[in-house]
Amino acid sequence: MATEEADTQFWVDKAQNILAHKLQAYNQLNNKRAKNIILFLGDGMSVHTVTATRDFMGDSSMQVSFEKFPYTGLSKTYAVDKRTPDSASTATAYLSGVKGNYGTIGVNAKVPKYDCYKANDTSTHTESLAKWAQDAGKWAGLVTTARVTHASPAGVYAHTANRAWEYDEAIIEDGCSPEINVDIARQLVEWPVGKELRVVLGGGRRNFRDKTMNDEEGQPGLRSDRRDLIKEWLDGKRAEKKSAEYVWSKKGLEMVDISKTEYLMGLFSPSHCPYHGDLKRNRLENSDPSLSLMTQKAIELLSKNEKGYFLFVEGARIDMAHHDSRAHKSLEDTEQFAKAVELARNMTSEEDTLIVVTSDHSHTMSLNGYPYRRQNIFELAPGKASDGLPYTILSYANGPGYSKTFSSKTGRRDLRKYDTQDPSYRFMATVPLNSETHGADDVGVFASGPMAHYFVGNYEQTNIPATMAHIANIGPFADDKL
């Protein structure tokens, strides 16, 4: 126990310090317009995930970077047709201000998932923050550790009845026509919002090339239309006499001359980018960029526009590790996500740049038992359960971790036989599922910059883009539209 925490005055002083900062913030409200807006999305980053990340970083009393932002709220994440949402329906909500159905992107709730025709009615299409920014003369870009055609980043530019339609063959497999339904990769390269994104950084090379073509690392594509959309993107920009760069490695990204580049596409993996902790463990630090490096390059390029920009940054693999019940990797990615937020705040000014940090949905991971204050978050809880066996501090309501929890022959397993410190360890789960599910609880919203005080309270997820657009004076929520 920290000796100073045993003293009453320690807590009095701490409370006075927090109060002083709050009073200062409220007495000096920043009511300026935002020239730049950045939306950071920790995919699946529940409040529990943020709390556990503090413990992973060292202690419960710590704060991750965005918890130091002056204003905090909660958003409600449900979809129109489901109480527990997915990353597609929520992307539509926090990027365009409209709630849709589970599994759909950039369309309203008139479009059910899998429908082969309704998403082609442009009256069902929603407009994103990226479009509103582009219409106002600002630049827009996206950064993700997922495929750039995955559910969350696709919400920036795409309109589809099925989040899985990332390439043409996926549409065919669902019994629909890829001519009637344009796949997400094509929308990024061909449709107005995607085509005009100044920065696109993440994974997903395979969705842009035909299966007869190998990428820079020898991996085949997934398309069946004989097209190389990366080459088409480059050729199109050069035909318009615009300076465009495509890179596929960390070295390539570092070598880009931002001062001479108008458009930048970086696809660093056939599918998703590696987990952040695996960059070091698998000796990929020199080949694959971190989320922080991608964020830095995106801000450097977008900052060249005197009218400002909108940037979407997603820490995608927080969510994917949770689905695998691999809490260790999820917390590593959350820590890196927080570092990317801190970097962005340090690269920009609170006077003209609004930064909002939130999540699309939660997960079922919880912190339980009565662990000691300084105990490693990945260890077993100090006490034993009623069956005389230990249990982990972190556990899931469901998921593949069930196999590490129960045996059909012996019942609950003795977890002392397992290395719970292994980053690939699957933590306890109550219900057996191949993939752990999302949670339906509210998620945090953290804001810093112009009019950040608008983000306090509890509100619909759709309120986030509406408020950001109003603060930047763009789109349907600009002053002259209210």
PDB file of N, CA and C in Angstrom, residues 80-136:
ATOM      1  N   VAL A  80     -31.229  -0.543 -34.083  1.00  0.00           N
ATOM      2  CA  VAL A  80     -32.677  -0.443 -34.225  1.00  0.00           C
ATOM      3  C   VAL A  80     -33.344  -1.798 -33.975  1.00  0.00           C
ATOM      4  N   ASP A  81     -32.705  -2.869 -34.433  1.00  0.00           N
ATOM      5  CA  ASP A  81     -33.330  -4.194 -34.327  1.00  0.00           C
ATOM      6  C   ASP A  81     -32.724  -5.094 -33.254  1.00  0.00           C
ATOM      7  N   LYS A  82     -31.628  -4.667 -32.594  1.00  0.00           N
ATOM      8  CA  LYS A  82     -31.021  -5.500 -31.564  1.00  0.00           C
ATOM      9  C   LYS A  82     -30.545  -4.653 -30.390  1.00  0.00           C
ATOM     10  N   ARG A  83     -30.735  -5.204 -29.195  1.00  0.00           N
ATOM     11  CA  ARG A  83     -30.301  -4.489 -27.987  1.00  0.00           C
ATOM     12  C   ARG A  83     -28.773  -4.456 -27.901  1.00  0.00           C
ATOM     13  N   THR A  84     -28.136  -5.582 -28.250  1.00  0.00           N
ATOM     14  CA  THR A  84     -26.676  -5.629 -28.301  1.00  0.00           C
ATOM     15  C   THR A  84     -26.252  -5.437 -29.749  1.00  0.00           C
ATOM     16  N   PRO A  85     -25.494  -4.390 -30.058  1.00  0.00           N
ATOM     17  CA  PRO A  85     -25.190  -4.059 -31.446  1.00  0.00           C
ATOM     18  C   PRO A  85     -23.901  -4.706 -31.940  1.00  0.00           C
ATOM     19  N   ASP A  86     -23.582  -4.467 -33.190  1.00  0.00           N
ATOM     20  CA  ASP A  86     -22.296  -4.862 -33.753  1.00  0.00           C
ATOM     21  C   ASP A  86     -21.560  -3.601 -34.200  1.00  0.00           C
ATOM     22  N   SER A  87     -20.375  -3.786 -34.779  1.00  0.00           N
ATOM     23  CA  SER A  87     -19.551  -2.635 -35.172  1.00  0.00           C
ATOM     24  C   SER A  87     -20.049  -1.937 -36.419  1.00  0.00           C
ATOM     25  N   ALA A  88     -20.935  -2.596 -37.181  1.00  0.00           N
ATOM     26  CA  ALA A  88     -21.460  -1.987 -38.404  1.00  0.00           C
ATOM     27  C   ALA A  88     -22.569  -0.994 -38.083  1.00  0.00           C
ATOM     28  N   SER A  89     -23.586  -1.465 -37.351  1.00  0.00           N
ATOM     29  CA  SER A  89     -24.701  -0.577 -37.019  1.00  0.00           C
ATOM     30  C   SER A  89     -24.234   0.596 -36.170  1.00  0.00           C
ATOM     31  N   THR A  90     -23.277   0.355 -35.277  1.00  0.00           N
ATOM     32  CA  THR A  90     -22.790   1.454 -34.440  1.00  0.00           C
ATOM     33  C   THR A  90     -21.958   2.448 -35.245  1.00  0.00           C
ATOM     34  N   ALA A  91     -21.219   1.957 -36.259  1.00  0.00           N
ATOM     35  CA  ALA A  91     -20.445   2.876 -37.104  1.00  0.00           C
ATOM     36  C   ALA A  91     -21.367   3.871 -37.790  1.00  0.00           C
ATOM     37  N   THR A  92     -22.516   3.381 -38.255  1.00  0.00           N
ATOM     38  CA  THR A  92     -23.497   4.274 -38.867  1.00  0.00           C
ATOM     39  C   THR A  92     -23.960   5.316 -37.852  1.00  0.00           C
ATOM     40  N   ALA A  93     -24.136   4.896 -36.607  1.00  0.00           N
ATOM     41  CA  ALA A  93     -24.623   5.809 -35.569  1.00  0.00           C
ATOM     42  C   ALA A  93     -23.610   6.881 -35.217  1.00  0.00           C
ATOM     43  N   TYR A  94     -22.355   6.484 -34.882  1.00  0.00           N
ATOM     44  CA  TYR A  94     -21.392   7.483 -34.398  1.00  0.00           C
ATOM     45  C   TYR A  94     -20.683   8.236 -35.515  1.00  0.00           C
ATOM     46  N   LEU A  95     -20.907   7.828 -36.768  1.00  0.00           N
ATOM     47  CA  LEU A  95     -20.304   8.562 -37.882  1.00  0.00           C
ATOM     48  C   LEU A  95     -21.324   9.373 -38.689  1.00  0.00           C
ATOM     49  N   SER A  96     -22.585   8.943 -38.682  1.00  0.00           N
ATOM     50  CA  SER A  96     -23.567   9.669 -39.495  1.00  0.00           C
ATOM     51  C   SER A  96     -24.774  10.153 -38.706  1.00  0.00           C
ATOM     52  N   GLY A  97     -24.893   9.740 -37.440  1.00  0.00           N
ATOM     53  CA  GLY A  97     -25.992  10.242 -36.632  1.00  0.00           C
ATOM     54  C   GLY A  97     -27.319   9.562 -36.879  1.00  0.00           C
ATOM     55  N   VAL A  98     -27.303   8.381 -37.479  1.00  0.00           N
ATOM     56  CA  VAL A  98     -28.523   7.620 -37.759  1.00  0.00           C
ATOM     57  C   VAL A  98     -28.330   6.189 -37.277  1.00  0.00           C
ATOM     58  N   LYS A  99     -29.294   5.645 -36.550  1.00  0.00           N
ATOM     59  CA  LYS A  99     -29.211   4.240 -36.139  1.00  0.00           C
ATOM     60  C   LYS A  99     -29.782   3.352 -37.244  1.00  0.00           C
ATOM     61  N   GLY A 100     -29.088   2.247 -37.487  1.00  0.00           N
ATOM     62  CA  GLY A 100     -29.540   1.291 -38.489  1.00  0.00           C
ATOM     63  C   GLY A 100     -29.687  -0.087 -37.884  1.00  0.00           C
ATOM     64  N   ASN A 101     -29.843  -1.080 -38.755  1.00  0.00           N
ATOM     65  CA  ASN A 101     -29.991  -2.466 -38.318  1.00  0.00           C
ATOM     66  C   ASN A 101     -28.634  -3.144 -38.160  1.00  0.00           C
ATOM     67  N   TYR A 102     -28.614  -4.138 -37.314  1.00  0.00           N
ATOM     68  CA  TYR A 102     -27.433  -4.954 -37.064  1.00  0.00           C
ATOM     69  C   TYR A 102     -26.836  -5.451 -38.389  1.00  0.00           C
ATOM     70  N   GLY A 103     -25.539  -5.266 -38.570  1.00  0.00           N
ATOM     71  CA  GLY A 103     -24.846  -5.798 -39.738  1.00  0.00           C
ATOM     72  C   GLY A 103     -24.840  -4.914 -40.963  1.00  0.00           C
ATOM     73  N   THR A 104     -25.551  -3.783 -40.923  1.00  0.00           N
ATOM     74  CA  THR A 104     -25.591  -2.881 -42.076  1.00  0.00           C
ATOM     75  C   THR A 104     -24.725  -1.657 -41.812  1.00  0.00           C
ATOM     76  N   ILE A 105     -24.271  -1.027 -42.885  1.00  0.00           N
ATOM     77  CA  ILE A 105     -23.381   0.135 -42.766  1.00  0.00           C
ATOM     78  C   ILE A 105     -23.848   1.266 -43.673  1.00  0.00           C
ATOM     79  N   GLY A 106     -23.944   2.458 -43.127  1.00  0.00           N
ATOM     80  CA  GLY A 106     -24.220   3.643 -43.932  1.00  0.00           C
ATOM     81  C   GLY A 106     -25.587   3.690 -44.556  1.00  0.00           C
ATOM     82  N   VAL A 107     -26.536   2.942 -43.982  1.00  0.00           N
ATOM     83  CA  VAL A 107     -27.924   2.957 -44.459  1.00  0.00           C
ATOM     84  C   VAL A 107     -28.848   3.027 -43.252  1.00  0.00           C
ATOM     85  N   ASN A 108     -30.069   3.519 -43.460  1.00  0.00           N
ATOM     86  CA  ASN A 108     -31.003   3.605 -42.345  1.00  0.00           C
ATOM     87  C   ASN A 108     -31.690   2.269 -42.108  1.00  0.00           C
ATOM     88  N   ALA A 109     -32.615   2.235 -41.159  1.00  0.00           N
ATOM     89  CA  ALA A 109     -33.224   0.980 -40.726  1.00  0.00           C
ATOM     90  C   ALA A 109     -34.259   0.430 -41.701  1.00  0.00           C
ATOM     91  N   LYS A 110     -34.462   1.093 -42.816  1.00  0.00           N
ATOM     92  CA  LYS A 110     -35.317   0.519 -43.859  1.00  0.00           C
ATOM     93  C   LYS A 110     -34.607  -0.624 -44.582  1.00  0.00           C
ATOM     94  N   VAL A 111     -33.298  -0.731 -44.362  1.00  0.00           N
ATOM     95  CA  VAL A 111     -32.500  -1.761 -45.020  1.00  0.00           C
ATOM     96  C   VAL A 111     -32.178  -2.875 -44.020  1.00  0.00           C
ATOM     97  N   PRO A 112     -32.751  -4.081 -44.210  1.00  0.00           N
ATOM     98  CA  PRO A 112     -32.386  -5.205 -43.342  1.00  0.00           C
ATOM     99  C   PRO A 112     -31.078  -5.839 -43.814  1.00  0.00           C
ATOM    100  N   LYS A 113     -30.392  -6.499 -42.904  1.00  0.00           N
ATOM    101  CA  LYS A 113     -29.157  -7.180 -43.275  1.00  0.00           C
ATOM    102  C   LYS A 113     -29.435  -8.238 -44.340  1.00  0.00           C
ATOM    103  N   TYR A 114     -28.517  -8.389 -45.264  1.00  0.00           N
ATOM    104  CA  TYR A 114     -28.529  -9.377 -46.359  1.00  0.00           C
ATOM    105  C   TYR A 114     -29.421  -8.993 -47.544  1.00  0.00           C
ATOM    106  N   ASP A 115     -30.207  -7.925 -47.425  1.00  0.00           N
ATOM    107  CA  ASP A 115     -31.095  -7.576 -48.532  1.00  0.00           C
ATOM    108  C   ASP A 115     -30.285  -7.208 -49.772  1.00  0.00           C
ATOM    109  N   CYS A 116     -30.610  -7.828 -50.900  1.00  0.00           N
ATOM    110  CA  CYS A 116     -29.822  -7.642 -52.129  1.00  0.00           C
ATOM    111  C   CYS A 116     -30.145  -6.351 -52.869  1.00  0.00           C
ATOM    112  N   TYR A 117     -31.217  -5.654 -52.477  1.00  0.00           N
ATOM    113  CA  TYR A 117     -31.663  -4.536 -53.294  1.00  0.00           C
ATOM    114  C   TYR A 117     -31.869  -3.214 -52.545  1.00  0.00           C
ATOM    115  N   LYS A 118     -32.352  -3.247 -51.310  1.00  0.00           N
ATOM    116  CA  LYS A 118     -32.788  -2.008 -50.666  1.00  0.00           C
ATOM    117  C   LYS A 118     -31.662  -1.017 -50.410  1.00  0.00           C
ATOM    118  N   ALA A 119     -30.447  -1.514 -50.194  1.00  0.00           N
ATOM    119  CA  ALA A 119     -29.334  -0.597 -49.940  1.00  0.00           C
ATOM    120  C   ALA A 119     -28.925   0.161 -51.193  1.00  0.00           C
ATOM    121  N   ASN A 120     -29.426  -0.251 -52.353  1.00  0.00           N
ATOM    122  CA  ASN A 120     -29.099   0.445 -53.599  1.00  0.00           C
ATOM    123  C   ASN A 120     -30.002   1.658 -53.829  1.00  0.00           C
ATOM    124  N   ASP A 121     -31.024   1.790 -53.018  1.00  0.00           N
ATOM    125  CA  ASP A 121     -31.866   2.977 -53.040  1.00  0.00           C
ATOM    126  C   ASP A 121     -31.130   4.067 -52.266  1.00  0.00           C
ATOM    127  N   THR A 122     -30.639   5.074 -52.966  1.00  0.00           N
ATOM    128  CA  THR A 122     -29.807   6.092 -52.320  1.00  0.00           C
ATOM    129  C   THR A 122     -30.561   6.889 -51.253  1.00  0.00           C
ATOM    130  N   SER A 123     -31.894   6.799 -51.266  1.00  0.00           N
ATOM    131  CA  SER A 123     -32.646   7.508 -50.227  1.00  0.00           C
ATOM    132  C   SER A 123     -32.444   6.871 -48.854  1.00  0.00           C
ATOM    133  N   THR A 124     -31.943   5.624 -48.840  1.00  0.00           N
ATOM    134  CA  THR A 124     -31.663   4.956 -47.564  1.00  0.00           C
ATOM    135  C   THR A 124     -30.249   5.255 -47.069  1.00  0.00           C
ATOM    136  N   HIS A 125     -29.420   5.878 -47.900  1.00  0.00           N
ATOM    137  CA  HIS A 125     -28.028   6.134 -47.537  1.00  0.00           C
ATOM    138  C   HIS A 125     -27.924   7.268 -46.520  1.00  0.00           C
ATOM    139  N   THR A 126     -27.024   7.097 -45.567  1.00  0.00           N
ATOM    140  CA  THR A 126     -26.747   8.146 -44.595  1.00  0.00           C
ATOM    141  C   THR A 126     -25.445   8.852 -44.980  1.00  0.00           C
ATOM    142  N   GLU A 127     -25.279  10.076 -44.494  1.00  0.00           N
ATOM    143  CA  GLU A 127     -24.056  10.838 -44.768  1.00  0.00           C
ATOM    144  C   GLU A 127     -23.173  10.858 -43.531  1.00  0.00           C
ATOM    145  N   SER A 128     -21.876  10.707 -43.737  1.00  0.00           N
ATOM    146  CA  SER A 128     -20.945  10.622 -42.615  1.00  0.00           C
ATOM    147  C   SER A 128     -20.251  11.949 -42.336  1.00  0.00           C
ATOM    148  N   LEU A 129     -19.581  11.998 -41.206  1.00  0.00           N
ATOM    149  CA  LEU A 129     -18.756  13.159 -40.867  1.00  0.00           C
ATOM    150  C   LEU A 129     -17.740  13.453 -41.953  1.00  0.00           C
ATOM    151  N   ALA A 130     -17.221  12.390 -42.592  1.00  0.00           N
ATOM    152  CA  ALA A 130     -16.233  12.588 -43.662  1.00  0.00           C
ATOM    153  C   ALA A 130     -16.845  13.371 -44.816  1.00  0.00           C
ATOM    154  N   LYS A 131     -18.059  13.018 -45.203  1.00  0.00           N
ATOM    155  CA  LYS A 131     -18.712  13.737 -46.305  1.00  0.00           C
ATOM    156  C   LYS A 131     -18.995  15.186 -45.928  1.00  0.00           C
ATOM    157  N   TRP A 132     -19.491  15.388 -44.712  1.00  0.00           N
ATOM    158  CA  TRP A 132     -19.766  16.760 -44.283  1.00  0.00           C
ATOM    159  C   TRP A 132     -18.482  17.587 -44.279  1.00  0.00           C
ATOM    160  N   ALA A 133     -17.390  16.982 -43.857  1.00  0.00           N
ATOM    161  CA  ALA A 133     -16.108  17.690 -43.848  1.00  0.00           C
ATOM    162  C   ALA A 133     -15.663  18.004 -45.277  1.00  0.00           C
ATOM    163  N   GLN A 134     -15.763  17.014 -46.164  1.00  0.00           N
ATOM    164  CA  GLN A 134     -15.356  17.219 -47.555  1.00  0.00           C
ATOM    165  C   GLN A 134     -16.199  18.298 -48.222  1.00  0.00           C
ATOM    166  N   ASP A 135     -17.500  18.307 -47.960  1.00  0.00           N
ATOM    167  CA  ASP A 135     -18.384  19.322 -48.546  1.00  0.00           C
ATOM    168  C   ASP A 135     -18.016  20.727 -48.082  1.00  0.00           C
ATOM    169  N   ALA A 136     -17.399  20.807 -46.897  1.00  0.00           N
ATOM    170  CA  ALA A 136     -17.012  22.114 -46.339  1.00  0.00           C
ATOM    171  C   ALA A 136     -15.591  22.509 -46.739  1.00  0.00           C
TER     172      ALA A 136
END
